[in-house]
Amino acid sequence: MKIQESVRRLTEAQRIDWLRLIRSENVGPRTFRSLVNHFGSAREAMTRLPDLARRGGASRPSRLCGEAEARDELAAAKRIGVSLVAPGETGYPPHLTTIDDAPPLLGVRGNLDVMERPMIAIVGSRNASGAGHKFAQTLAHDLGDAGFVIASGLARGIDQAAHRASIASGTVAVLAGGHDRIYPSEHEDLLAAVLEGGGAISEMPMGHVPRARDFPRRNRLISGVALGVVVVEAAHRSGSLITARIAAEQGREVFAVPGSPLDPRAAGTNDLIKQGAALITEASDVINAVRPIMRRPINLPAGEPDRGGPEAEEPAASDRARIVGLLGPAPIGLDDLIRMADASPAIVRTVLLELELAGRLERHGGGLVSMI
């Protein structure tokens, strides 16, 4: 069941440059990719960040990550056994490479071989019922016996039950904070058990204490590493429903466990089923649904890291003004923006990049953007 992929490796210098770029202010995974594509390398992009942010209307200079800071993070990660790997390198979950906002560098720890195996994510309520706990344990155990790795978020409730039941077969904890800032803290022992045969991943820097907004960001990784996501219990407006929504946007299978209409912890899962999620009652339901997906090849994004090459055409002042004028608080699709602006896709993307680095642009799912 192991997925074979060609491996592309960064040099030590490139890894430092990539880490500096992704740790600089207003640079997220999508912005990182745009910058490297635009300038040909992370190092060149770093030199151009201040000018891009200024042209985008930044009110102050952006914070740039220095080389010493990047080297310190790499050293701190190495001290606790964390490797920072790029898509295509050993330890980077293959399915995660296919999402639009895959982390350029991912901190991985534990048994790196487990990252290559097919994963199923199991998520649900932190305040889970006894029945929910038992079903999560049974499902995780049975999927593990069938050769699947269980991915979850190391949270209380369903996450905890899924991890514990799949320690022997292999499980991966997806962290919202740095590898040295485990949340909740009482699960440090659980993580230690997970790492004996499984692994943990995080895109956040060492020392980062998770905040409320980090958990939805983490959730895209839980679904991103997996073939499908099983929601065992979830109330209305639960974080698990965010994971389910992101999973659907990523093209992952979404499964839901039905529950009593009298239990508010099942309200979200029952709604998912009404909206088209696959109803499951046992592991074979999941296995039969994902088996055809496992036969499909996984292709890494085209292009080589830091490939070099000519810069894209720079926008004129009139282009910039026209594109900015079309943007507002209501999200608009990139294709619509290109058509309305009567400009090339490269020009529009460059202006959006400038605005994003200035902290003035927000990206939404489905390729939508809006002004902040």
Short mmCIF file of C-alpha atoms in Angstrom, two decimals:
data_model
loop_
_atom_site.label_atom_id
_atom_site.label_comp_id
_atom_site.label_asym_id
_atom_site.label_seq_id
_atom_site.Cartn_x
_atom_site.Cartn_y
_atom_site.Cartn_z
CA MET A 1 0.00 0.00 0.00
CA LYS A 2 3.06 2.24 0.03
CA ILE A 3 2.87 5.13 -2.41
CA GLN A 4 5.96 5.58 -4.56
CA GLU A 5 7.01 9.10 -5.55
CA SER A 6 10.10 10.66 -6.98
CA VAL A 7 11.88 12.66 -4.30
CA ARG A 8 13.18 16.16 -4.82
CA ARG A 9 15.62 17.38 -2.19
CA LEU A 10 16.50 20.88 -1.12
CA THR A 11 20.10 21.82 -0.52
CA GLU A 12 20.95 23.11 2.94
CA ALA A 13 21.12 26.67 1.57
CA GLN A 14 17.72 26.33 -0.11
CA ARG A 15 16.17 24.98 3.09
CA ILE A 16 17.39 28.06 4.96
CA ASP A 17 16.04 30.33 2.22
CA TRP A 18 12.67 28.54 2.17
CA LEU A 19 12.38 28.76 5.95
CA ARG A 20 13.25 32.45 5.95
CA LEU A 21 10.61 33.16 3.31
CA ILE A 22 7.74 31.19 4.89
CA ARG A 23 8.49 32.70 8.32
CA SER A 24 8.41 36.29 7.01
CA GLU A 25 5.37 38.46 7.69
CA ASN A 26 2.28 38.00 5.46
CA VAL A 27 3.83 35.05 3.61
CA GLY A 28 1.59 31.98 3.68
CA PRO A 29 1.84 28.80 1.61
CA ARG A 30 0.04 30.22 -1.43
CA THR A 31 2.05 33.46 -1.29
CA PHE A 32 5.24 31.44 -0.93
CA ARG A 33 4.48 29.52 -4.11
CA SER A 34 3.60 32.68 -6.01
CA LEU A 35 6.81 34.40 -4.91
CA VAL A 36 9.06 31.49 -5.89
CA ASN A 37 7.28 31.13 -9.23
CA HIS A 38 7.54 34.87 -9.84
CA PHE A 39 11.18 35.41 -8.89
CA GLY A 40 12.63 31.96 -9.50
CA SER A 41 14.00 31.35 -6.00
CA ALA A 42 13.20 31.98 -2.35
CA ARG A 43 16.44 33.92 -1.93
CA GLU A 44 15.57 36.38 -4.69
CA ALA A 45 12.03 36.70 -3.35
CA MET A 46 13.39 37.67 0.07
CA THR A 47 15.29 40.60 -1.45
CA ARG A 48 12.14 41.85 -3.20
CA LEU A 49 9.62 41.52 -0.35
CA PRO A 50 10.00 45.08 1.01
CA ASP A 51 9.44 46.65 -2.41
CA LEU A 52 6.45 44.43 -3.18
CA ALA A 53 4.81 45.26 0.15
CA ARG A 54 5.44 48.98 -0.38
CA ARG A 55 3.80 48.86 -3.82
CA GLY A 56 0.86 47.03 -2.26
CA GLY A 57 0.29 49.91 0.15
CA ALA A 58 1.89 48.58 3.33
CA SER A 59 1.72 51.09 6.19
CA ARG A 60 5.02 49.92 7.67
CA PRO A 61 7.98 47.72 6.71
CA SER A 62 7.23 44.00 6.88
CA ARG A 63 9.09 41.78 9.33
CA LEU A 64 11.57 39.56 7.52
CA CYS A 65 13.00 36.36 8.95
CA GLY A 66 16.78 36.59 9.21
CA GLU A 67 19.23 33.82 8.40
CA ALA A 68 20.33 33.47 12.04
CA GLU A 69 16.68 33.10 13.11
CA ALA A 70 16.12 30.37 10.52
CA ARG A 71 19.26 28.50 11.57
CA ASP A 72 18.23 28.72 15.22
CA GLU A 73 14.82 27.19 14.38
CA LEU A 74 16.41 24.35 12.44
CA ALA A 75 18.77 23.65 15.34
CA ALA A 76 15.94 23.74 17.91
CA ALA A 77 13.87 21.36 15.77
CA LYS A 78 16.77 18.96 15.37
CA ARG A 79 17.31 18.82 19.13
CA ILE A 80 13.91 17.16 19.64
CA GLY A 81 14.03 15.03 16.50
CA VAL A 82 11.97 17.23 14.16
CA SER A 83 12.91 17.44 10.47
CA LEU A 84 11.68 20.29 8.27
CA VAL A 85 10.86 18.68 4.93
CA ALA A 86 9.57 19.98 1.61
CA PRO A 87 6.95 18.35 -0.65
CA GLY A 88 8.44 15.26 -2.26
CA GLU A 89 11.05 14.71 0.44
CA THR A 90 11.04 11.72 2.77
CA GLY A 91 8.51 12.22 5.56
CA TYR A 92 6.20 14.63 3.70
CA PRO A 93 2.76 12.93 3.44
CA PRO A 94 2.19 12.40 -0.30
CA HIS A 95 -1.50 13.36 -0.33
CA LEU A 96 -0.73 16.65 1.43
CA THR A 97 1.27 17.77 -1.61
CA THR A 98 -1.94 17.92 -3.66
CA ILE A 99 -3.73 20.68 -1.71
CA ASP A 100 -3.52 24.28 -2.89
CA ASP A 101 -2.01 25.56 0.34
CA ALA A 102 0.37 22.73 1.20
CA PRO A 103 3.06 23.94 3.63
CA PRO A 104 6.37 24.58 1.80
CA LEU A 105 8.15 23.15 4.85
CA LEU A 106 6.54 20.72 7.27
CA GLY A 107 7.94 19.77 10.66
CA VAL A 108 7.78 15.98 10.95
CA ARG A 109 8.74 13.83 13.92
CA GLY A 110 8.67 10.12 14.71
CA ASN A 111 8.55 7.23 12.27
CA LEU A 112 8.81 8.88 8.84
CA ASP A 113 7.84 5.65 7.05
CA VAL A 114 4.32 5.93 8.49
CA MET A 115 3.86 9.20 6.57
CA GLU A 116 4.05 7.28 3.27
CA ARG A 117 1.14 4.97 4.08
CA PRO A 118 -2.52 5.73 3.21
CA MET A 119 -4.28 7.68 5.96
CA ILE A 120 -7.85 8.12 7.14
CA ALA A 121 -8.65 11.07 9.41
CA ILE A 122 -11.01 10.60 12.34
CA VAL A 123 -12.30 13.73 14.09
CA GLY A 124 -15.17 14.68 16.36
CA SER A 125 -16.40 16.29 19.51
CA ARG A 126 -14.08 17.10 22.40
CA ASN A 127 -17.03 16.50 24.73
CA ALA A 128 -17.79 13.11 23.23
CA SER A 129 -20.34 10.64 24.49
CA GLY A 130 -19.39 7.18 25.71
CA ALA A 131 -20.87 5.69 22.56
CA GLY A 132 -18.85 8.12 20.44
CA HIS A 133 -15.64 7.15 22.23
CA LYS A 134 -16.34 3.46 21.71
CA PHE A 135 -17.18 3.81 18.03
CA ALA A 136 -14.07 5.94 17.35
CA GLN A 137 -11.92 3.32 19.06
CA THR A 138 -13.48 0.43 17.13
CA LEU A 139 -13.26 2.26 13.81
CA ALA A 140 -9.63 3.32 14.33
CA HIS A 141 -8.63 -0.19 15.41
CA ASP A 142 -10.34 -1.86 12.45
CA LEU A 143 -8.94 0.62 9.91
CA GLY A 144 -5.50 0.14 11.43
CA ASP A 145 -5.80 -3.62 11.06
CA ALA A 146 -6.67 -3.03 7.39
CA GLY A 147 -3.40 -1.16 6.86
CA PHE A 148 -4.49 2.46 7.25
CA VAL A 149 -2.78 5.08 9.38
CA ILE A 150 -5.16 7.14 11.51
CA ALA A 151 -4.68 10.93 11.44
CA SER A 152 -6.25 13.21 14.02
CA GLY A 153 -5.63 16.40 15.98
CA LEU A 154 -4.54 15.13 19.44
CA ALA A 155 -7.55 16.89 20.99
CA ARG A 156 -9.68 15.59 23.82
CA GLY A 157 -12.63 13.31 23.07
CA ILE A 158 -12.86 11.61 19.69
CA ASP A 159 -9.31 12.55 18.60
CA GLN A 160 -7.85 11.04 21.75
CA ALA A 161 -9.90 7.83 21.37
CA ALA A 162 -8.85 7.41 17.72
CA HIS A 163 -5.16 7.93 18.49
CA ARG A 164 -5.11 5.52 21.43
CA ALA A 165 -6.85 2.75 19.48
CA SER A 166 -4.37 2.97 16.58
CA ILE A 167 -1.04 3.36 18.39
CA ALA A 168 -0.07 -0.22 17.57
CA SER A 169 -0.97 0.04 13.86
CA GLY A 170 0.22 3.62 13.30
CA THR A 171 -1.26 7.05 13.92
CA VAL A 172 -0.25 10.63 13.09
CA ALA A 173 -0.96 13.63 15.33
CA VAL A 174 -1.48 16.93 13.50
CA LEU A 175 -0.49 19.78 15.81
CA ALA A 176 -1.82 23.35 15.91
CA GLY A 177 1.27 24.71 17.68
CA GLY A 178 4.98 24.05 17.51
CA HIS A 179 6.30 20.58 18.22
CA ASP A 180 7.47 21.77 21.62
CA ARG A 181 4.11 23.35 22.56
CA ILE A 182 1.64 20.49 22.84
CA TYR A 183 -2.05 21.29 23.29
CA PRO A 184 -3.69 20.17 25.45
CA SER A 185 -0.68 19.76 27.72
CA GLU A 186 -2.12 16.64 29.38
CA HIS A 187 -1.71 14.84 26.06
CA GLU A 188 2.09 14.99 26.11
CA ASP A 189 2.09 11.36 27.31
CA LEU A 190 -0.32 10.42 24.53
CA LEU A 191 1.94 12.07 21.96
CA ALA A 192 4.93 10.16 23.34
CA ALA A 193 3.01 6.92 22.81
CA VAL A 194 1.96 8.00 19.31
CA LEU A 195 5.60 8.70 18.38
CA GLU A 196 6.75 5.19 19.30
CA GLY A 197 5.49 3.83 15.97
CA GLY A 198 3.67 6.75 14.41
CA GLY A 199 4.41 10.43 13.94
CA ALA A 200 3.47 14.06 14.42
CA ILE A 201 3.42 16.97 11.99
CA SER A 202 3.18 20.75 12.31
CA GLU A 203 3.76 23.71 10.01
CA MET A 204 4.21 26.12 12.92
CA PRO A 205 7.60 27.29 14.22
CA MET A 206 9.19 25.92 17.35
CA GLY A 207 7.91 27.69 20.44
CA HIS A 208 4.60 28.68 18.83
CA VAL A 209 1.74 28.44 21.34
CA PRO A 210 -1.50 27.59 19.48
CA ARG A 211 -4.16 30.29 19.31
CA ALA A 212 -7.83 29.94 18.40
CA ARG A 213 -7.22 30.83 14.75
CA ASP A 214 -4.50 28.17 14.42
CA PHE A 215 -6.94 25.27 14.80
CA PRO A 216 -8.91 25.81 11.54
CA ARG A 217 -5.54 26.20 9.82
CA ARG A 218 -4.42 22.92 11.39
CA ASN A 219 -7.66 21.24 10.28
CA ARG A 220 -6.77 21.61 6.60
CA LEU A 221 -3.69 19.47 7.27
CA ILE A 222 -5.73 16.78 9.02
CA SER A 223 -7.90 16.40 5.92
CA GLY A 224 -5.02 17.09 3.54
CA VAL A 225 -2.94 14.10 4.60
CA ALA A 226 -5.88 11.72 4.31
CA LEU A 227 -7.88 9.90 1.66
CA GLY A 228 -11.02 10.69 3.61
CA VAL A 229 -12.32 12.20 6.84
CA VAL A 230 -14.68 10.48 9.26
CA VAL A 231 -16.68 12.76 11.59
CA VAL A 232 -17.89 10.69 14.54
CA GLU A 233 -19.67 13.34 16.63
CA ALA A 234 -20.01 17.08 16.03
CA ALA A 235 -22.37 19.72 17.31
CA HIS A 236 -23.51 22.64 15.17
CA ARG A 237 -20.63 25.06 14.42
CA SER A 238 -18.11 22.47 15.60
CA GLY A 239 -14.49 22.61 14.50
CA SER A 240 -14.94 19.11 13.11
CA LEU A 241 -17.47 20.51 10.63
CA ILE A 242 -14.80 22.95 9.47
CA THR A 243 -12.55 19.96 8.83
CA ALA A 244 -15.36 18.27 6.88
CA ARG A 245 -15.96 21.38 4.77
CA ILE A 246 -12.25 21.75 4.00
CA ALA A 247 -12.03 18.06 3.16
CA ALA A 248 -14.80 18.43 0.59
CA GLU A 249 -13.03 21.45 -0.93
CA GLN A 250 -9.84 19.39 -1.15
CA GLY A 251 -11.63 16.59 -2.96
CA ARG A 252 -11.43 14.19 -0.02
CA GLU A 253 -14.15 11.70 0.88
CA VAL A 254 -16.33 12.86 3.78
CA PHE A 255 -17.94 10.28 6.05
CA ALA A 256 -20.32 10.84 8.96
CA VAL A 257 -21.55 8.58 11.73
CA PRO A 258 -25.29 8.95 12.38
CA GLY A 259 -26.45 9.73 15.89
CA SER A 260 -29.57 10.26 17.90
CA PRO A 261 -31.52 13.40 16.92
CA LEU A 262 -31.96 13.97 20.67
CA ASP A 263 -28.19 14.33 21.23
CA PRO A 264 -26.82 17.77 20.24
CA ARG A 265 -23.41 16.15 19.77
CA ALA A 266 -24.84 14.35 16.73
CA ALA A 267 -26.56 17.38 15.19
CA GLY A 268 -23.60 18.26 13.00
CA THR A 269 -22.97 14.72 11.77
CA ASN A 270 -26.64 14.20 10.96
CA ASP A 271 -26.60 17.45 8.97
CA LEU A 272 -23.51 16.27 7.07
CA ILE A 273 -25.42 13.17 6.01
CA LYS A 274 -28.34 15.31 4.82
CA GLN A 275 -25.84 17.37 2.78
CA GLY A 276 -24.42 14.32 1.04
CA ALA A 277 -21.70 12.93 3.31
CA ALA A 278 -21.46 9.13 3.21
CA LEU A 279 -23.18 7.46 6.15
CA ILE A 280 -20.94 4.84 7.77
CA THR A 281 -21.48 2.29 10.51
CA GLU A 282 -18.30 0.22 10.21
CA ALA A 283 -14.77 0.29 8.84
CA SER A 284 -15.67 -1.61 5.66
CA ASP A 285 -17.86 1.33 4.59
CA VAL A 286 -14.77 3.56 4.58
CA ILE A 287 -12.45 0.97 3.04
CA ASN A 288 -14.80 0.24 0.12
CA ALA A 289 -15.17 3.97 -0.62
CA VAL A 290 -11.45 4.82 -0.64
CA ARG A 291 -10.13 1.69 -2.36
CA PRO A 292 -10.61 3.15 -5.90
CA ILE A 293 -8.87 6.38 -4.83
CA MET A 294 -5.80 4.46 -3.69
CA ARG A 295 -5.17 3.29 -7.26
CA ARG A 296 -4.81 6.84 -8.55
CA PRO A 297 -1.26 8.18 -8.88
CA ILE A 298 -0.23 11.16 -6.77
CA ASN A 299 1.51 13.85 -8.79
CA LEU A 300 3.70 16.45 -7.16
CA PRO A 301 3.19 20.06 -8.28
CA ALA A 302 4.97 20.79 -11.54
CA GLY A 303 8.29 22.58 -11.52
CA GLU A 304 11.48 22.22 -9.57
CA PRO A 305 12.19 24.08 -6.32
CA ASP A 306 14.18 27.28 -6.78
CA ARG A 307 14.35 26.62 -10.48
CA GLY A 308 15.45 30.14 -11.48
CA GLY A 309 14.18 31.88 -14.60
CA PRO A 310 12.98 35.27 -15.83
CA GLU A 311 10.67 37.40 -13.77
CA ALA A 312 7.09 37.93 -14.85
CA GLU A 313 6.07 41.23 -16.38
CA GLU A 314 5.61 43.99 -13.79
CA PRO A 315 2.24 45.79 -13.68
CA ALA A 316 1.97 49.42 -14.74
CA ALA A 317 0.48 51.97 -12.35
CA SER A 318 -2.72 52.03 -14.41
CA ASP A 319 -3.03 48.23 -14.21
CA ARG A 320 -2.55 48.31 -10.46
CA ALA A 321 -5.15 51.05 -9.94
CA ARG A 322 -7.71 49.26 -12.12
CA ILE A 323 -7.29 45.93 -10.34
CA VAL A 324 -7.37 47.46 -6.85
CA GLY A 325 -10.49 49.39 -7.85
CA LEU A 326 -12.29 46.16 -8.71
CA LEU A 327 -11.57 44.63 -5.32
CA GLY A 328 -13.67 45.17 -2.22
CA PRO A 329 -14.89 43.39 0.91
CA ALA A 330 -17.03 40.98 -1.13
CA PRO A 331 -15.01 38.00 -2.42
CA ILE A 332 -14.43 37.78 -6.16
CA GLY A 333 -13.01 34.93 -8.24
CA LEU A 334 -9.61 35.26 -9.90
CA ASP A 335 -10.98 34.47 -13.37
CA ASP A 336 -13.66 37.15 -13.01
CA LEU A 337 -11.07 39.65 -11.81
CA ILE A 338 -8.79 38.93 -14.79
CA ARG A 339 -11.68 39.36 -17.23
CA MET A 340 -12.94 42.60 -15.65
CA ALA A 341 -9.46 44.10 -15.36
CA ASP A 342 -8.67 43.33 -19.01
CA ALA A 343 -5.16 42.38 -17.92
CA SER A 344 -3.03 39.28 -18.24
CA PRO A 345 -3.25 36.64 -15.50
CA ALA A 346 0.40 37.32 -14.60
CA ILE A 347 -0.29 41.03 -14.04
CA VAL A 348 -3.33 40.35 -11.87
CA ARG A 349 -1.49 37.76 -9.79
CA THR A 350 1.40 40.16 -9.24
CA VAL A 351 -0.91 42.90 -7.96
CA LEU A 352 -2.66 40.42 -5.67
CA LEU A 353 0.74 39.32 -4.40
CA GLU A 354 1.66 42.92 -3.60
CA LEU A 355 -1.61 43.47 -1.74
CA GLU A 356 -1.22 40.23 0.20
CA LEU A 357 2.32 41.10 1.32
CA ALA A 358 1.01 44.49 2.42
CA GLY A 359 -1.60 42.76 4.59
CA ARG A 360 -4.50 44.14 2.56
CA LEU A 361 -5.77 41.00 0.80
CA GLU A 362 -7.61 37.96 2.12
CA ARG A 363 -7.81 34.67 0.24
CA HIS A 364 -10.88 32.46 0.55
CA GLY A 365 -11.69 28.92 -0.53
CA GLY A 366 -12.47 28.28 -4.17
CA GLY A 367 -9.95 30.80 -5.47
CA LEU A 368 -11.84 33.85 -4.14
CA VAL A 369 -10.10 37.00 -2.89
CA SER A 370 -11.24 40.16 -1.14
CA MET A 371 -9.79 43.32 0.36
CA ILE A 372 -9.34 43.54 4.11
#
